[in-house]
Short mmCIF file of C-alpha atoms and ligand atoms in Angstrom, two decimals:
data_model
loop_
_atom_site.label_atom_id
_atom_site.label_comp_id
_atom_site.label_asym_id
_atom_site.label_seq_id
_atom_site.Cartn_x
_atom_site.Cartn_y
_atom_site.Cartn_z
CA UNK A 1 -4.55 -28.74 2.82
CA UNK A 2 -6.32 -28.37 -0.52
CA UNK A 3 -9.02 -25.87 -1.40
CA UNK A 4 -10.87 -25.94 -4.70
CA UNK A 5 -12.96 -22.97 -5.80
CA UNK A 6 -15.20 -24.02 -8.66
CA UNK A 7 -17.74 -22.41 -11.00
CA UNK A 8 -16.08 -19.00 -10.64
CA UNK A 9 -17.96 -16.50 -12.77
CA UNK A 10 -14.71 -14.66 -13.59
CA UNK A 11 -11.21 -15.35 -12.28
CA UNK A 12 -9.55 -11.94 -12.42
CA UNK A 13 -5.90 -10.97 -13.03
CA UNK A 14 -4.62 -14.32 -14.22
CA UNK A 15 -0.99 -14.73 -15.30
CA UNK A 16 0.56 -17.74 -17.02
CA UNK A 17 3.95 -16.04 -16.75
CA UNK A 18 4.13 -13.46 -13.96
CA UNK A 19 5.12 -9.97 -15.07
CA UNK A 20 7.17 -7.43 -13.16
CA UNK A 21 4.48 -4.77 -13.62
CA UNK A 22 1.92 -3.53 -16.13
CA UNK A 23 2.64 -0.23 -17.89
CA UNK A 24 1.16 2.32 -20.29
CA UNK A 25 -1.66 1.18 -22.58
CA UNK A 26 -1.32 -2.40 -21.25
CA UNK A 27 -2.82 -1.17 -18.00
CA UNK A 28 -6.26 -1.20 -19.68
CA UNK A 29 -5.98 -4.96 -20.22
CA UNK A 30 -6.87 -7.51 -17.57
CA UNK A 31 -6.37 -11.20 -18.15
CA UNK A 32 -9.42 -13.07 -16.91
CA UNK A 33 -10.97 -16.53 -17.25
CA UNK A 34 -14.75 -16.88 -17.28
CA UNK A 35 -16.36 -19.98 -15.75
CA UNK A 36 -13.15 -20.96 -14.01
CA UNK A 37 -11.71 -23.03 -11.19
CA UNK A 38 -8.86 -22.27 -8.82
CA UNK A 39 -6.95 -24.91 -6.88
CA UNK A 40 -5.01 -23.92 -3.77
CA UNK A 41 -2.59 -26.33 -2.09
CA UNK A 42 -1.26 -25.38 1.32
CA UNK A 43 -0.42 -21.68 1.11
CA UNK A 44 -0.01 -21.47 -2.65
CA UNK A 45 -1.99 -21.26 -5.86
CA UNK A 46 -1.33 -24.55 -7.61
CA UNK A 47 -3.63 -24.52 -10.64
CA UNK A 48 -6.47 -22.73 -12.41
CA UNK A 49 -8.26 -22.85 -15.71
CA UNK A 50 -11.65 -23.17 -17.35
CA UNK A 51 -14.22 -25.42 -15.68
CA UNK A 52 -14.42 -27.57 -18.79
CA UNK A 53 -10.70 -28.31 -18.47
CA UNK A 54 -10.76 -29.00 -14.73
CA UNK A 55 -9.13 -32.36 -13.91
CA UNK A 56 -11.35 -34.90 -12.23
CA UNK A 57 -9.87 -34.32 -8.80
CA UNK A 58 -12.30 -36.79 -7.12
CA UNK A 59 -10.49 -39.63 -8.80
CA UNK A 60 -6.98 -38.37 -8.22
CA UNK A 61 -4.66 -39.65 -5.55
CA UNK A 62 -4.20 -37.32 -2.58
CA UNK A 63 -7.44 -35.48 -3.28
CA UNK A 64 -9.74 -37.24 -0.82
CA UNK A 65 -9.86 -34.27 1.59
CA UNK A 66 -10.44 -31.30 -0.66
CA UNK A 67 -12.48 -28.44 0.73
CA UNK A 68 -14.66 -27.07 -2.06
CA UNK A 69 -16.30 -23.70 -2.50
CA UNK A 70 -18.90 -23.35 -5.25
CA UNK A 71 -18.51 -19.74 -6.43
CA UNK A 72 -21.43 -19.70 -8.89
CA UNK A 73 -22.22 -16.09 -9.87
CA UNK A 74 -19.22 -14.76 -7.94
CA UNK A 75 -15.79 -13.57 -9.01
CA UNK A 76 -12.33 -14.22 -7.57
CA UNK A 77 -9.72 -11.45 -7.39
CA UNK A 78 -6.15 -11.53 -6.10
CA UNK A 79 -6.08 -9.61 -2.80
CA UNK A 80 -5.19 -5.94 -2.96
CA UNK A 81 -1.60 -4.96 -2.14
CA UNK A 82 -1.60 -1.70 -0.21
CA UNK A 83 1.94 -0.42 -0.71
CA UNK A 84 1.76 2.78 1.38
CA UNK A 85 0.21 3.12 4.85
CA UNK A 86 0.89 4.64 8.26
CA UNK A 87 -1.58 2.40 10.06
CA UNK A 88 0.25 2.22 13.37
CA UNK A 89 -0.91 5.33 15.21
CA UNK A 90 -2.44 6.41 18.48
CA UNK A 91 -5.78 8.21 18.52
CA UNK A 92 -7.62 9.89 15.70
CA UNK A 93 -7.58 13.49 14.45
CA UNK A 94 -11.21 14.31 13.70
CA UNK A 95 -10.89 17.64 15.51
CA UNK A 96 -8.50 18.78 12.75
CA UNK A 97 -11.01 17.45 10.26
CA UNK A 98 -13.71 19.77 11.60
CA UNK A 99 -11.22 22.63 11.83
CA UNK A 100 -10.48 22.10 8.14
CA UNK A 101 -14.19 22.11 7.32
CA UNK A 102 -14.46 25.42 9.17
CA UNK A 103 -11.74 26.82 6.91
CA UNK A 104 -8.55 26.61 8.94
CA UNK A 105 -5.41 26.17 6.88
CA UNK A 106 -2.84 23.41 7.34
CA UNK A 107 -0.47 25.96 8.93
CA UNK A 108 -3.13 27.19 11.38
CA UNK A 109 -3.94 23.62 12.35
CA UNK A 110 -0.23 22.89 12.85
CA UNK A 111 0.09 26.04 15.04
CA UNK A 112 -2.65 24.69 17.30
CA UNK A 113 -0.56 21.56 17.78
CA UNK A 114 -2.22 19.59 14.99
CA UNK A 115 -0.74 17.58 12.13
CA UNK A 116 1.99 14.97 12.27
CA UNK A 117 3.32 16.44 15.55
CA UNK A 118 -0.10 15.86 17.15
CA UNK A 119 0.17 12.16 16.28
CA UNK A 120 3.77 12.15 17.53
CA UNK A 121 2.65 13.41 20.96
CA UNK A 122 0.04 10.67 21.21
CA UNK A 123 2.50 8.08 19.95
CA UNK A 124 4.87 9.08 22.77
CA UNK A 125 2.15 8.57 25.40
CA UNK A 126 0.99 5.18 24.08
CA UNK A 127 2.45 1.83 25.13
CA UNK A 128 3.60 -0.75 22.61
CA UNK A 129 0.66 -2.97 23.61
CA UNK A 130 -1.89 -0.19 23.12
CA UNK A 131 -0.46 0.61 19.70
CA UNK A 132 -0.48 -3.05 18.70
CA UNK A 133 -4.11 -3.59 19.74
CA UNK A 134 -5.30 -0.46 17.91
CA UNK A 135 -3.30 -1.31 14.77
CA UNK A 136 -4.56 -4.90 14.73
CA UNK A 137 -8.13 -3.59 14.68
CA UNK A 138 -7.21 -1.70 11.50
CA UNK A 139 -5.47 -4.80 10.14
CA UNK A 140 -8.63 -6.87 10.64
CA UNK A 141 -10.67 -4.15 8.97
CA UNK A 142 -8.46 -4.02 5.86
CA UNK A 143 -8.38 -7.82 5.65
CA UNK A 144 -12.18 -7.83 5.56
CA UNK A 145 -12.03 -5.26 2.74
CA UNK A 146 -9.80 -7.43 0.57
CA UNK A 147 -6.23 -6.39 1.36
CA UNK A 148 -3.70 -9.23 1.40
CA UNK A 149 -0.42 -7.33 1.74
CA UNK A 150 0.39 -4.03 3.40
CA UNK A 151 3.39 -1.76 3.83
CA UNK A 152 3.48 0.15 7.13
CA UNK A 153 5.69 3.15 7.93
CA UNK A 154 7.09 4.55 11.14
CA UNK A 155 7.25 8.35 11.31
CA UNK A 156 5.00 9.31 14.22
CA UNK A 157 7.78 8.67 16.75
CA UNK A 158 10.33 11.32 15.74
CA UNK A 159 12.60 10.38 18.67
CA UNK A 160 15.00 7.44 18.78
CA UNK A 161 12.92 5.53 21.33
CA UNK A 162 9.52 6.27 19.82
CA UNK A 163 10.57 5.42 16.26
CA UNK A 164 11.92 2.09 17.55
CA UNK A 165 8.68 1.56 19.48
CA UNK A 166 6.61 2.04 16.33
CA UNK A 167 8.82 -0.26 14.29
CA UNK A 168 8.68 -2.95 16.97
CA UNK A 169 4.89 -2.79 16.78
CA UNK A 170 5.09 -3.26 13.00
CA UNK A 171 7.40 -6.24 13.54
CA UNK A 172 4.89 -7.76 15.97
CA UNK A 173 2.12 -7.27 13.40
CA UNK A 174 4.31 -9.00 10.80
CA UNK A 175 4.69 -11.98 13.11
CA UNK A 176 1.04 -12.30 14.07
CA UNK A 177 -1.04 -11.70 10.95
CA UNK A 178 -1.50 -13.81 7.83
CA UNK A 179 -1.10 -10.59 5.82
CA UNK A 180 2.26 -10.04 4.16
CA UNK A 181 3.71 -6.96 5.85
CA UNK A 182 6.66 -4.76 4.82
CA UNK A 183 8.00 -1.97 7.02
CA UNK A 184 9.55 1.38 6.17
CA UNK A 185 11.57 3.62 8.47
CA UNK A 186 10.26 7.19 8.10
CA UNK A 187 12.16 9.05 10.81
CA UNK A 188 12.26 12.03 8.42
CA UNK A 189 8.48 12.53 8.36
CA UNK A 190 8.48 15.91 10.15
CA UNK A 191 10.86 18.01 12.21
CA UNK A 192 9.96 17.72 15.93
CA UNK A 193 9.13 21.03 17.68
CA UNK A 194 12.28 20.91 19.82
CA UNK A 195 14.40 20.87 16.65
CA UNK A 196 12.67 23.85 15.04
CA UNK A 197 15.37 26.04 13.49
CA UNK A 198 17.85 23.18 13.86
CA UNK A 199 16.55 20.87 11.15
CA UNK A 200 20.08 19.77 10.17
CA UNK A 201 20.63 18.44 13.68
CA UNK A 202 17.47 16.35 13.42
CA UNK A 203 18.67 14.95 10.09
CA UNK A 204 21.97 14.07 11.81
CA UNK A 205 20.01 12.26 14.54
CA UNK A 206 18.12 10.26 11.92
CA UNK A 207 21.35 9.34 10.13
CA UNK A 208 23.74 8.78 13.00
CA UNK A 209 21.50 7.31 15.68
CA UNK A 210 18.18 6.13 14.36
CA UNK A 211 19.24 4.31 11.18
CA UNK A 212 22.00 2.20 12.82
CA UNK A 213 19.65 1.14 15.65
CA UNK A 214 16.80 0.34 13.26
CA UNK A 215 19.20 -1.73 11.18
CA UNK A 216 20.70 -3.50 14.21
CA UNK A 217 17.24 -4.79 15.19
CA UNK A 218 16.35 -5.47 11.52
CA UNK A 219 13.19 -3.43 11.90
CA UNK A 220 12.86 -1.91 8.42
CA UNK A 221 12.77 -3.21 4.87
CA UNK A 222 12.77 0.26 3.33
CA UNK A 223 13.79 3.85 4.03
CA UNK A 224 11.34 6.70 3.50
CA UNK A 225 11.66 10.50 3.64
CA UNK A 226 8.95 13.16 3.24
CA UNK A 227 10.83 15.10 0.54
CA UNK A 228 8.64 18.12 -0.02
CA UNK A 229 8.15 21.84 0.37
CA UNK A 230 8.30 22.72 4.08
CA UNK A 231 9.50 19.28 5.12
CA UNK A 232 12.85 17.74 4.02
CA UNK A 233 15.00 19.12 1.19
CA UNK A 234 16.51 17.18 -1.69
CA UNK A 235 19.96 17.48 -0.09
CA UNK A 236 18.70 16.15 3.24
CA UNK A 237 16.83 13.37 1.47
CA UNK A 238 19.97 12.49 -0.47
CA UNK A 239 21.96 12.12 2.75
CA UNK A 240 19.27 10.09 4.54
CA UNK A 241 18.72 7.71 1.62
CA UNK A 242 22.46 7.15 1.32
CA UNK A 243 22.68 6.34 5.01
CA UNK A 244 19.76 3.91 4.85
CA UNK A 245 21.07 2.19 1.73
CA UNK A 246 24.33 1.45 3.49
CA UNK A 247 22.28 -0.79 5.77
CA UNK A 248 20.41 -2.42 2.91
CA UNK A 249 17.21 -0.36 3.13
CA UNK A 250 15.95 0.45 -0.34
CA UNK A 251 14.39 3.92 -0.73
CA UNK A 252 10.63 4.27 -1.07
CA UNK A 253 9.72 7.91 -0.58
CA UNK A 254 7.05 10.60 -0.20
CA UNK A 255 7.55 13.03 -3.10
CA UNK A 256 5.94 15.90 -5.00
CA UNK A 257 2.77 16.12 -2.92
CA UNK A 258 3.03 19.83 -2.20
CA UNK A 259 5.28 21.09 -5.00
CA UNK A 260 7.74 20.14 -7.75
CA UNK A 261 10.04 19.19 -4.90
CA UNK A 262 12.78 17.29 -6.73
CA UNK A 263 11.71 14.24 -4.71
CA UNK A 264 11.06 12.14 -7.80
CA UNK A 265 14.53 12.88 -9.16
CA UNK A 266 16.34 12.04 -5.94
CA UNK A 267 14.23 8.89 -5.56
CA UNK A 268 15.07 7.69 -9.07
CA UNK A 269 18.73 8.61 -8.54
CA UNK A 270 18.86 6.07 -5.70
CA UNK A 271 16.74 3.46 -7.50
CA UNK A 272 13.78 3.92 -5.14
CA UNK A 273 11.27 1.10 -5.24
CA UNK A 274 8.53 3.72 -5.46
CA UNK A 275 7.93 7.45 -5.29
CA UNK A 276 4.55 8.22 -3.75
CA UNK A 277 1.87 10.97 -3.83
CA UNK A 278 2.98 12.74 -7.08
CA UNK A 279 0.43 15.55 -7.26
CA UNK A 280 3.12 17.71 -8.91
CA UNK A 281 4.43 15.87 -11.94
CA UNK A 282 5.45 17.50 -15.22
CA UNK A 283 7.35 16.46 -18.33
CA UNK A 284 10.68 16.51 -16.54
CA UNK A 285 9.47 14.16 -13.79
CA UNK A 286 7.91 11.80 -16.33
CA UNK A 287 11.14 11.74 -18.33
CA UNK A 288 13.06 10.96 -15.19
CA UNK A 289 10.75 8.05 -14.30
CA UNK A 290 10.98 6.53 -17.80
CA UNK A 291 13.50 3.70 -17.97
CA UNK A 292 13.80 3.66 -14.19
CA UNK A 293 12.96 0.79 -11.86
CA UNK A 294 10.85 3.10 -9.68
CA UNK A 295 7.08 2.67 -9.45
CA UNK A 296 5.09 5.93 -9.54
CA UNK A 297 2.48 5.50 -6.81
CA UNK A 298 -0.59 7.67 -6.43
CA UNK A 299 -2.62 8.03 -3.23
CA UNK A 300 -6.15 9.12 -4.20
CA UNK A 301 -7.43 8.90 -0.61
CA UNK A 302 -5.10 11.68 0.58
CA UNK A 303 -5.86 13.92 -2.41
CA UNK A 304 -9.60 13.40 -1.79
CA UNK A 305 -9.43 14.03 1.95
CA UNK A 306 -7.23 17.13 1.61
CA UNK A 307 -8.96 18.40 -1.53
CA UNK A 308 -5.71 18.49 -3.48
CA UNK A 309 -5.08 18.60 -7.20
CA UNK A 310 -5.02 15.17 -8.81
CA UNK A 311 -1.81 13.58 -9.99
CA UNK A 312 -1.61 13.48 -13.82
CA UNK A 313 -2.04 9.73 -13.97
CA UNK A 314 -3.19 9.71 -17.61
CA UNK A 315 -0.09 11.63 -18.73
CA UNK A 316 2.11 9.09 -16.96
CA UNK A 317 0.32 6.14 -18.54
CA UNK A 318 0.36 7.81 -21.97
CA UNK A 319 4.11 8.13 -21.59
CA UNK A 320 4.30 4.37 -21.08
CA UNK A 321 4.80 4.40 -17.32
CA UNK A 322 3.24 1.95 -14.87
CA UNK A 323 1.14 3.44 -12.05
CA UNK A 324 0.34 1.93 -8.66
CA UNK A 325 -2.38 2.99 -6.22
CA UNK A 326 -2.28 2.78 -2.42
CA UNK A 327 -4.43 3.99 0.47
CA UNK A 328 -1.97 6.07 2.57
CA UNK A 329 -4.08 4.92 5.58
CA UNK A 330 -3.17 7.45 8.31
CA UNK A 331 -4.97 9.64 10.88
CA UNK A 332 -4.25 12.98 9.21
CA UNK A 333 -4.71 12.80 5.47
CA UNK A 334 -6.40 9.49 4.70
CA UNK A 335 -8.17 7.77 7.58
CA UNK A 336 -9.21 4.72 5.56
CA UNK A 337 -7.55 1.63 4.17
CA UNK A 338 -10.43 0.71 1.88
CA UNK A 339 -8.70 -0.22 -1.38
CA UNK A 340 -11.96 -0.79 -3.22
CA UNK A 341 -12.88 2.83 -2.49
CA UNK A 342 -9.38 3.87 -3.63
CA UNK A 343 -10.20 2.21 -6.97
CA UNK A 344 -13.46 4.18 -7.15
CA UNK A 345 -11.64 7.45 -6.45
CA UNK A 346 -9.07 6.57 -9.12
CA UNK A 347 -11.82 5.97 -11.66
CA UNK A 348 -13.89 9.03 -10.80
CA UNK A 349 -11.24 11.64 -10.03
CA UNK A 350 -8.32 10.43 -12.17
CA UNK A 351 -10.36 8.96 -15.02
CA UNK A 352 -8.67 5.60 -14.72
CA UNK A 353 -10.55 2.71 -16.29
CA UNK A 354 -11.67 0.03 -13.83
CA UNK A 355 -9.21 -2.39 -15.46
CA UNK A 356 -6.38 0.13 -14.97
CA UNK A 357 -7.40 0.55 -11.33
CA UNK A 358 -7.32 -3.23 -10.79
CA UNK A 359 -3.80 -3.45 -12.28
CA UNK A 360 -2.71 -0.50 -10.15
CA UNK A 361 -3.97 -2.04 -6.88
CA UNK A 362 -2.67 -5.57 -7.51
CA UNK A 363 0.36 -6.27 -9.76
CA UNK A 364 1.75 -2.74 -9.71
CA UNK A 365 1.24 -2.09 -6.02
CA UNK A 366 2.78 -5.52 -5.30
CA UNK A 367 5.90 -4.29 -7.13
CA UNK A 368 5.78 -1.00 -5.19
CA UNK A 369 6.20 -2.93 -1.94
CA UNK A 370 8.60 -5.56 -3.28
CA UNK A 371 6.26 -8.58 -3.18
CA UNK A 372 5.51 -9.01 -6.89
CA UNK A 373 7.10 -12.44 -7.00
CA UNK A 374 4.71 -13.87 -4.44
CA UNK A 375 1.57 -11.73 -4.64
CA UNK A 376 -0.45 -9.40 -6.90
CA UNK A 377 -1.96 -11.87 -9.36
CA UNK A 378 -3.43 -15.32 -9.82
CA UNK A 379 -0.33 -17.26 -10.88
CA UNK A 380 0.88 -20.77 -10.11
CA UNK A 381 3.25 -20.76 -7.15
CA UNK A 382 2.15 -17.38 -5.79
CA UNK A 383 0.76 -17.10 -2.25
CA UNK A 384 -2.97 -17.83 -2.21
CA UNK A 385 -4.27 -14.46 -1.02
CA UNK A 386 -7.56 -13.94 -2.85
CA UNK A 387 -11.10 -12.78 -2.20
CA UNK A 388 -14.41 -14.05 -3.48
CA UNK A 389 -16.96 -11.38 -4.33
CA UNK A 390 -20.69 -11.43 -3.75
CA UNK A 391 -22.76 -12.02 -6.89
CA UNK A 392 -21.80 -9.11 -9.15
CA UNK A 393 -22.58 -8.45 -12.82
CA UNK A 394 -19.11 -7.31 -13.97
CA UNK A 395 -15.60 -6.28 -12.94
CA UNK A 396 -16.57 -2.64 -13.48
CA UNK A 397 -19.24 -3.05 -10.78
CA UNK A 398 -16.49 -3.16 -8.12
CA UNK A 399 -15.42 0.51 -8.33
CA UNK A 400 -18.89 1.57 -9.59
CA UNK A 401 -20.74 0.45 -6.45
CA UNK A 402 -18.40 2.59 -4.41
CA UNK A 403 -20.15 2.32 -1.06
CA UNK A 404 -21.09 -1.34 -1.10
CA UNK A 405 -19.21 -4.15 0.57
CA UNK A 406 -19.01 -6.66 -2.27
CA UNK A 407 -16.64 -9.12 -0.60
CA UNK A 408 -18.13 -12.43 0.42
CA UNK A 409 -15.08 -14.41 1.54
CA UNK A 410 -11.41 -13.74 2.14
CA UNK A 411 -8.69 -16.39 1.73
CA UNK A 412 -5.22 -15.65 3.07
CA UNK A 413 -2.34 -18.11 2.68
CA UNK A 414 -4.83 -20.70 1.51
CA UNK A 415 -7.00 -20.39 4.64
CA UNK A 416 -10.57 -19.19 4.44
CA UNK A 417 -11.06 -16.59 7.21
O1 NIG B 501 1.37 10.47 3.51
N1 NIG B 501 2.53 13.42 3.42
C1 NIG B 501 3.03 13.07 4.47
N2 NIG B 501 2.59 12.25 5.42
C2 NIG B 501 1.29 11.65 5.52
C3 NIG B 501 0.35 12.46 6.34
C4 NIG B 501 0.59 12.24 7.73
C5 NIG B 501 -0.33 12.95 8.69
O2 NIG B 501 -0.90 14.02 8.43
O3 NIG B 501 -0.43 12.37 9.77
C6 NIG B 501 0.77 11.32 4.15
O4 NIG B 501 -0.24 11.86 3.69
FE1 FE B 502 2.08 8.74 3.43
#
């Protein structure tokens, strides 16, 4: 199978030699080729360059059945990598949304049975099939919006059986979608009501029962903990990460969303792949992230939806750090997986340049979910997950036209959908 995309107005995020990530002032640079072609063979990107240098494929052996797309006026981007979602869930939570509009606090909503525990109750009542069907609808939606890789967390089960049920649904999604999917075990997302006042016992359950069973069925790539004020402490996080790492699950955690929680430090201590949210980041946290292998990941959708302070993204980049962006797609704090809108929020609310936002949603977010060797840029040998835009005047137009669907065609693993 060969697919040739020709006359591309701009081929975005091109790499001759793939990089691990893009950091600091480099984040403002995007390598692009104007008037370009892209050749895909089977599932992979095999070649690209300027139209004037394009080989005469018509005359080459083995090129008699090449599908061709003429992309005149249109751009080609590598698909977004969404490195942080909770997109397996049952039901929505728009009642809490209206309660919030009316002025109810997070605590008041939780007291009425809202929040993560609300989703846990619905998760318990849903069958694996129901969860799979609902999640696949979201998967199809994010594919149509340009996402080519997604990380999905458990964490709405909060019992041994229900956490396994969620992770089995994620496994089924992995096996049945052309998207690249990574899974994270987030048993320590909230303390279930029946463990109130006995949080340590719940942590023991996560460590002694859940983690070994999750590992035995090979259901998780990563281990996550909500390490924050009112949720899990640094000490508890330390114990849970240690337990997960013994089974080969690399940490990738929720940190510093509600306070200077120490989450970043414990994440870096255990070489977390990423620390995510990061509304509360000061000099100490930045110093800790420097020279680490941990990707600071910001979730502008959650900060927007919950009206939170913005993470100091510019300070992190000025200090030379890389930054990734993800959607946090979940029913409580970010009910959308639209990565193009995440770029717009990053530009408007965090003053990221459009080029920085593209780097943060492709190469850097690929690193944050451990797929940077196969995805995140246009590079020879990488998986051919790309999208073709509609006719647009510039790269900046993508986040600028924040409400418009600018995607004309999606190609996953070399197949046009
Ligand atoms: O990433 N911060 C913790 N967990 C989720 C919210 C989950 C929910 O409210 O359902 C998040 O934003
Ligand atoms: Fe999250």
